[in-house]
mmCIF file of C-alpha atoms in Angstrom:
data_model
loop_
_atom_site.group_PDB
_atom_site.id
_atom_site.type_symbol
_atom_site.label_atom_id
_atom_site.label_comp_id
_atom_site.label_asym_id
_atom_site.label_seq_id
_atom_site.Cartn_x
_atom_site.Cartn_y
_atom_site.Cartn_z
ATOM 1 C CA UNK T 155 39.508 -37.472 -20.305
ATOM 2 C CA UNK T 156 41.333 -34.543 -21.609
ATOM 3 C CA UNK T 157 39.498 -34.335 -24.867
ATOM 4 C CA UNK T 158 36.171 -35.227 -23.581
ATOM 5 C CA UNK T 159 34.528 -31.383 -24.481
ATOM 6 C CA UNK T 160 30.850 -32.938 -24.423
ATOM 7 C CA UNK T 161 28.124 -30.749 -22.400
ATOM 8 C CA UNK T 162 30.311 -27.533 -22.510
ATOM 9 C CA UNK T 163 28.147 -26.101 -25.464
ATOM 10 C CA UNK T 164 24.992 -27.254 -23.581
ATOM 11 C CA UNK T 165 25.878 -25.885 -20.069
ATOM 12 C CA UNK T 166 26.552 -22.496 -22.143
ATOM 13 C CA UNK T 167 23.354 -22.864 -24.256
ATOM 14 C CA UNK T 168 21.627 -23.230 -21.032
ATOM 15 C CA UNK T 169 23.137 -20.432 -18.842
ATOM 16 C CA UNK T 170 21.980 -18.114 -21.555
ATOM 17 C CA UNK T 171 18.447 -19.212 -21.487
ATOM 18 C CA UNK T 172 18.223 -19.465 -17.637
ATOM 19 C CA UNK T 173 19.934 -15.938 -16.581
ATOM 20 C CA UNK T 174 17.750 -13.509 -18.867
ATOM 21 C CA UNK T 175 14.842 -15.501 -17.405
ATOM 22 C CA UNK T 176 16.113 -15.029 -13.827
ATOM 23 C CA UNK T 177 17.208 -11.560 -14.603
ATOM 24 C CA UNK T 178 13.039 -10.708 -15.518
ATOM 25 C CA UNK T 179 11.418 -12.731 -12.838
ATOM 26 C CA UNK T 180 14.090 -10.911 -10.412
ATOM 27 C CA UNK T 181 13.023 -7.508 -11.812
ATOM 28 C CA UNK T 182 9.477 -8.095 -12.796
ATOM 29 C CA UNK T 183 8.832 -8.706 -8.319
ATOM 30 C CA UNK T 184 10.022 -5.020 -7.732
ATOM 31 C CA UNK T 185 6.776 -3.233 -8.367
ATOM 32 C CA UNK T 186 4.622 -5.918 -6.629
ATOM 33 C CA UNK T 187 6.980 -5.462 -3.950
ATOM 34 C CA UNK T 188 6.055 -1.766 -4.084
ATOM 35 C CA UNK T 189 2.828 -2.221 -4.003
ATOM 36 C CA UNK T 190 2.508 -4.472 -1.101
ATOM 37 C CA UNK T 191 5.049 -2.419 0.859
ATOM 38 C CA UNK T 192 3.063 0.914 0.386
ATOM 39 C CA UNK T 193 0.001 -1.108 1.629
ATOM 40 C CA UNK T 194 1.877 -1.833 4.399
ATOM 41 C CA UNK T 195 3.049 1.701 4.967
ATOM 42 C CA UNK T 196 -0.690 2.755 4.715
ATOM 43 C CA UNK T 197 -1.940 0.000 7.349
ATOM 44 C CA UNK T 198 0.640 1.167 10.016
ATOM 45 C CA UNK T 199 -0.097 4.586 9.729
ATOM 46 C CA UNK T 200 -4.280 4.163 9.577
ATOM 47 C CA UNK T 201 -3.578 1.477 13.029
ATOM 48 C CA UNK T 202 -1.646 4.670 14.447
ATOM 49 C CA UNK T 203 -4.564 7.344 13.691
ATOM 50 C CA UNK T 204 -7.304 4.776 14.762
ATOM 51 C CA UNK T 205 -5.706 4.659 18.365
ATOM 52 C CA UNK T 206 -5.073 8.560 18.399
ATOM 53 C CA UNK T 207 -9.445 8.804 17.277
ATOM 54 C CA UNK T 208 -10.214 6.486 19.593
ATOM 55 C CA UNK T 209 -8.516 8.517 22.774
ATOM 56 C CA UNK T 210 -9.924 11.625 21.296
ATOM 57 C CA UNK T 211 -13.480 9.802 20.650
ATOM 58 C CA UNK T 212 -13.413 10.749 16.785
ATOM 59 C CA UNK T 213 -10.967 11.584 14.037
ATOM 60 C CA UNK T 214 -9.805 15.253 14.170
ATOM 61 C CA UNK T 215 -8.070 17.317 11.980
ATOM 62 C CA UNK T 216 -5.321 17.227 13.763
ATOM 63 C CA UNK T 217 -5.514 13.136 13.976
ATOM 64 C CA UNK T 218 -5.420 13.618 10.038
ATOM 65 C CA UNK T 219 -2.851 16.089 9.822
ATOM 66 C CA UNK T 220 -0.612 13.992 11.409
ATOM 67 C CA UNK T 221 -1.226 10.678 9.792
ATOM 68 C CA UNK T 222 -0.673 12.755 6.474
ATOM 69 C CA UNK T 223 2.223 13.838 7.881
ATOM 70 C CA UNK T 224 3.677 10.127 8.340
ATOM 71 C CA UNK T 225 2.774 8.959 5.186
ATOM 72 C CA UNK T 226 4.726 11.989 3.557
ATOM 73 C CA UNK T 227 7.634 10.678 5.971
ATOM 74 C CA UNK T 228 7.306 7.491 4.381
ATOM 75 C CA UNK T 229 6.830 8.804 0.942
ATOM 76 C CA UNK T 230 3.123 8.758 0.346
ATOM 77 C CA UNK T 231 3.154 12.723 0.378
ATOM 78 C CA UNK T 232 -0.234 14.402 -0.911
ATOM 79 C CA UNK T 233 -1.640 13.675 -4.369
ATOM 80 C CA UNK T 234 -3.933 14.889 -6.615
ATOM 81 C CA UNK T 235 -6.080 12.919 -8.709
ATOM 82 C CA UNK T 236 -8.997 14.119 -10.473
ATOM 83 C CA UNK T 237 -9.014 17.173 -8.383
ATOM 84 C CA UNK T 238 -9.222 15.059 -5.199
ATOM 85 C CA UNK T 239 -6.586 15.393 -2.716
ATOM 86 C CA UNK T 240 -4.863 12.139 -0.839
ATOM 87 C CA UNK T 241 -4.649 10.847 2.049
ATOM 88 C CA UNK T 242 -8.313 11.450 2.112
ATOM 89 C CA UNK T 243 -10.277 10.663 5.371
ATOM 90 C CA UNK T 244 -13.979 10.898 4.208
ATOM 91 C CA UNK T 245 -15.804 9.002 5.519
ATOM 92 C CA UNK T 246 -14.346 8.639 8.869
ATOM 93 C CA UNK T 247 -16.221 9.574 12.117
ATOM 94 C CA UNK T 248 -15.849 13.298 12.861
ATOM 95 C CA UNK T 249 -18.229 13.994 15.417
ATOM 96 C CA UNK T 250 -17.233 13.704 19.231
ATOM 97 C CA UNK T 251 -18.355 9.865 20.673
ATOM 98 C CA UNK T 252 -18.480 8.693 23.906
ATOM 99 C CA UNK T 253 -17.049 6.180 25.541
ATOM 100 C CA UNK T 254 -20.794 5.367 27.377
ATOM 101 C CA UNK T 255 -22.692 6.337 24.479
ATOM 102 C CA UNK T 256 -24.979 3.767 22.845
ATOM 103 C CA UNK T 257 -22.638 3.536 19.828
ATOM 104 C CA UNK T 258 -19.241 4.060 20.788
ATOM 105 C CA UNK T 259 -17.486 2.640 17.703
ATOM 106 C CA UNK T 260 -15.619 5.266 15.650
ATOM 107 C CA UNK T 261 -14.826 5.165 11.551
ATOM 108 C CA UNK T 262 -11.417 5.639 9.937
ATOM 109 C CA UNK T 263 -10.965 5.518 6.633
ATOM 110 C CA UNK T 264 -7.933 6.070 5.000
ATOM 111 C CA UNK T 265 -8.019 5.937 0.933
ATOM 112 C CA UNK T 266 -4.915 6.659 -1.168
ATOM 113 C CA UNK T 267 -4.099 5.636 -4.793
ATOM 114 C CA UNK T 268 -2.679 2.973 -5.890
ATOM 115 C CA UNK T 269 0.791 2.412 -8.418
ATOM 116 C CA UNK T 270 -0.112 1.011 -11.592
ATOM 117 C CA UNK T 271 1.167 -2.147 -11.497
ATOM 118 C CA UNK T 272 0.087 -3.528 -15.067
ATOM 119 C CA UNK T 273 1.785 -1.593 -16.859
ATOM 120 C CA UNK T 274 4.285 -3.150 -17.746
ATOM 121 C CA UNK T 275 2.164 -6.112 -18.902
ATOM 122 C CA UNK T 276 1.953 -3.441 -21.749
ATOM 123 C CA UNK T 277 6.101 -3.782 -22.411
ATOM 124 C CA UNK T 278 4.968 -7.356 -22.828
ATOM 125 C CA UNK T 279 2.655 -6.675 -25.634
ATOM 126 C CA UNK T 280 -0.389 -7.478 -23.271
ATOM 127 C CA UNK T 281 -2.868 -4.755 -22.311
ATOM 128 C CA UNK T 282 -1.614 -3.061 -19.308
ATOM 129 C CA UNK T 283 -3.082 -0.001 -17.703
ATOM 130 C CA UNK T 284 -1.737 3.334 -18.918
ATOM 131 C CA UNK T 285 -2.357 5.428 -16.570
ATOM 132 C CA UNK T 286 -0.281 6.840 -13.305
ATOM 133 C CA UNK T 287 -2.810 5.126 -10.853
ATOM 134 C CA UNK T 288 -4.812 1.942 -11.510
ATOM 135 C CA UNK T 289 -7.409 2.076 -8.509
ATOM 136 C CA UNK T 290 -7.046 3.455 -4.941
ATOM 137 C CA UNK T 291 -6.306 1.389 -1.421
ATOM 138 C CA UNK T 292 -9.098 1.542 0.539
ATOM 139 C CA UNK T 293 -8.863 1.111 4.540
ATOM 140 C CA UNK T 294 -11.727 1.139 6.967
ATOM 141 C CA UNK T 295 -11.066 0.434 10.039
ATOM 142 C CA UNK T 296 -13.336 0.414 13.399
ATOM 143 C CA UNK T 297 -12.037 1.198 16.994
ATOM 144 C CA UNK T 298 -14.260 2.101 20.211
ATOM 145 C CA UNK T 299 -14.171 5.505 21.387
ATOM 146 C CA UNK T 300 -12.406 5.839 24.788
ATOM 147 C CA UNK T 301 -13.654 9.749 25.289
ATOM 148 C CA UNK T 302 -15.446 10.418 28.699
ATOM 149 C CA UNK T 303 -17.485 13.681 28.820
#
């Protein structure tokens, strides 16, 4: 029993395989799981500002102000890209609605870029983006105006 030695060069063989691999796949989740947690951040703080329009009955300045001001808190601070600044808010309702009008619904959108997350598909040898952003999130989202006159 004591000279049996068979499987120790295997089990070795094997641990070296198996860790690097473990070690990448461990390390190659962290900027998915920065991508999908800014997302996150993003929804929260467009949810917030949709319930602040909707008691104003549109999306003020100050409504923006202060969802730019969480998303710096969470670290999505302002950013310019291609002389664009983010958070931007176009495209949101910014005219007073009523709560009886015909129409009530009001329009946030919130639209902030996005991390490149291919590129380090290009450390790989595949083609991976090379730029600082790869595309922007995009969220719309629709509430109903609870203003009175």
């Amino acid at each position: 029993m004591v000279k049996n030695e068979r499987g120790g060069a295997d089990s070795l063989l094997l641990t070296m395989f198996v860790v690097p691999l473990l070690l990448f796949i461990s390390f190659a989740g962290v900027p998915f799981f920065v991508y999908i947690m800014k997302a996150n951040h993003l929804n929260v703080v467009a949810n917030h500002a949709l319930k602040e329009a909707e008691a104003l009955g549109y999306v003020s300045p100050a409504v923006a102000a202060a969802a730019a001001n969480r998303l710096s808190g969470l670290g999505l601070g302002a950013v310019t890209v291609g002389g664009v600044t983010y958070p931007s808010f176009e495209g949101s309702t910014v005219s007073k609605v009523y709560r009886d009008s015909a129409d009530p619904t009001i329009r946030l959108v919130v639209k902030y870029p996005a991390p490149n997350i291919t590129r380090m598909l290009g450390a790989l040898g595949f083609g991976g983006g090379s730029g600082e952003n790869e595309g922007f999130y995009r969220i719309v989202l629709y509430g109903k105006s609870e203003a009175y006159e």
